[in-house]
Coordinates of C-alpha atoms in Angstrom, one line a residue:
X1 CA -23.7 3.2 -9.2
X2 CA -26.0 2.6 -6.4
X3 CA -23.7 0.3 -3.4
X4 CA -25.7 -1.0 -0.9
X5 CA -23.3 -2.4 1.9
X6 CA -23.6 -4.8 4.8
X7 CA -20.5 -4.8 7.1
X8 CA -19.2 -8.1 9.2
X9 CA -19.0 -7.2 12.8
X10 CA -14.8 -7.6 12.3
X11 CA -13.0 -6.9 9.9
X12 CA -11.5 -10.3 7.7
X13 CA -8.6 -9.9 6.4
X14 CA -7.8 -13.8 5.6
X15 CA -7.7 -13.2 1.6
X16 CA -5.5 -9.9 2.0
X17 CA -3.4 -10.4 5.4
X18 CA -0.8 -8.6 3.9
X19 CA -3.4 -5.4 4.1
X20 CA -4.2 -6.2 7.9
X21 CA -4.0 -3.8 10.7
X22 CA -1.9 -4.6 13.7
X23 CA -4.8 -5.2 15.4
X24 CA -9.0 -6.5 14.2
X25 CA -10.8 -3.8 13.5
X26 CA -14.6 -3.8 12.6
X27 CA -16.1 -4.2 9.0
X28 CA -16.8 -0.6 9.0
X29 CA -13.5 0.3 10.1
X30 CA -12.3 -1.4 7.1
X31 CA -14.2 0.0 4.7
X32 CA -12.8 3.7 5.7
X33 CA -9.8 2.3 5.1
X34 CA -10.7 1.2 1.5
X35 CA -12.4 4.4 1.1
X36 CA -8.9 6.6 2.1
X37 CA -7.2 4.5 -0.4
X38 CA -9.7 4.6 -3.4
X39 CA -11.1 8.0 -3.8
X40 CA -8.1 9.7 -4.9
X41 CA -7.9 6.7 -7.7
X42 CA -11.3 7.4 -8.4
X43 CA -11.2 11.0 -8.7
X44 CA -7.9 10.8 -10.9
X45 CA -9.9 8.7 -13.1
X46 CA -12.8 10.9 -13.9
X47 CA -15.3 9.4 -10.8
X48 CA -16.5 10.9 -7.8
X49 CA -18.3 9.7 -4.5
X50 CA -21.4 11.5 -4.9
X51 CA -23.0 10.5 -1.2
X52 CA -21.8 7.9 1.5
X53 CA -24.3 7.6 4.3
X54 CA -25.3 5.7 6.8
X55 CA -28.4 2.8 6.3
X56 CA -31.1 1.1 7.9
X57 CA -34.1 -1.3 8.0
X58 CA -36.5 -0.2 4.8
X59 CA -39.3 2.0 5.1
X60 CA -41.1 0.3 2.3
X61 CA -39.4 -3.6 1.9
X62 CA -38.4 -6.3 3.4
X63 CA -38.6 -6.1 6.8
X64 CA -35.6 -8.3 7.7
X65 CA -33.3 -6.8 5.4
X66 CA -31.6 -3.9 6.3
X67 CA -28.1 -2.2 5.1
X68 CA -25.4 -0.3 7.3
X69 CA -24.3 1.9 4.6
X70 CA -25.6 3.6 1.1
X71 CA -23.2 4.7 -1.4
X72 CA -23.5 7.0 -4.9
X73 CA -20.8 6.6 -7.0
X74 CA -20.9 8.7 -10.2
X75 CA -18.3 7.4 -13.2
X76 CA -18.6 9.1 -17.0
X77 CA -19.7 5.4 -18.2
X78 CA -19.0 2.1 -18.3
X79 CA -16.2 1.8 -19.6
X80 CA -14.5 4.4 -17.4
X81 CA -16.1 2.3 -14.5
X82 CA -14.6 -0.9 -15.9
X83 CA -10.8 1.0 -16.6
X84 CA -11.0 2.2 -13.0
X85 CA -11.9 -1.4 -11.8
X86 CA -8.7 -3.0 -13.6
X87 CA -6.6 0.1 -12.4
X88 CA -3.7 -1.9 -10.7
X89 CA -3.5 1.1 -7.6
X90 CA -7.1 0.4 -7.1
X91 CA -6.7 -3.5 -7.0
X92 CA -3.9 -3.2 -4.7
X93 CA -6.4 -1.9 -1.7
X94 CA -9.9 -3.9 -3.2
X95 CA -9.0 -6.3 -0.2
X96 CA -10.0 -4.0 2.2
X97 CA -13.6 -3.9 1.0
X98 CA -13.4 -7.8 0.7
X99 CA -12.5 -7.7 4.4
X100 CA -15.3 -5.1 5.4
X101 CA -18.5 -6.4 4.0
X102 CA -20.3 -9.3 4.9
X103 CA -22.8 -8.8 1.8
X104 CA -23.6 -5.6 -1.3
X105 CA -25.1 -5.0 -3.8
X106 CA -24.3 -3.0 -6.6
X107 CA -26.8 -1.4 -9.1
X108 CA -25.5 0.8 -12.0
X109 CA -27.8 3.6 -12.9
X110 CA -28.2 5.9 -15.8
X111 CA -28.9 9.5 -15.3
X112 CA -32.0 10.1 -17.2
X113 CA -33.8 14.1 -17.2
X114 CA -36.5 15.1 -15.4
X115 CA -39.8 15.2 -17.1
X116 CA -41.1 19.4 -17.5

């Protein structure tokens, strides 16, 4: 799954206060945090985080559109995807990504091979 991740300036924790830090922290700052608590989950449940990077304006696209971060998740299928989405770990931390992004996208992809 391709995530494509736009990040609020700080962090809002208003739907998940119980998950806020002492003090605001930015949108990106928030999204390690959801990181740190989701990739163990994922990994325990057959997914990985194939590439986390940083983004920008496009090269080809709009240009008023941009996003701060790109990430690759890989999950064995759907349904894994959707078990991993409903595991009740997982949801306890989801608020911290709610806090973090101002605006995604997320774009499931199938692996397909490369023509010889």
């Amino acid at each position: 799954m391709l995530n494509l991740l736009r990040f609020r300036e700080i962090a809002d924790y208003t739907a998940h206060p119980e998950l806020a830090p002492p003090s605001p922290i930015s949108g990106s700052s928030a999204f390690d945090c959801y990181i740190r608590h989701t990739l163990p989950i994922l990994r325990a449940t057959g997914g990985d985080l194939i590439f986390l990077g940083a983004g920008g304006s496009f090269l080809i696209g709009p240009e008023d559109e941009h996003w701060d971060s790109v990430m690759l998740v890989r999950q064995q299928s759907v349904a894994a995807f959707l078990d991993f989405a409903e595991n009740q770990a997982y949801l306890a931390g989801l608020g911290h990504r709610t806090a973090a992004l101002q605006d995604s996208r997320l774009l499931p992809l199938d692996e397909r091979p490369l023509a010889a």
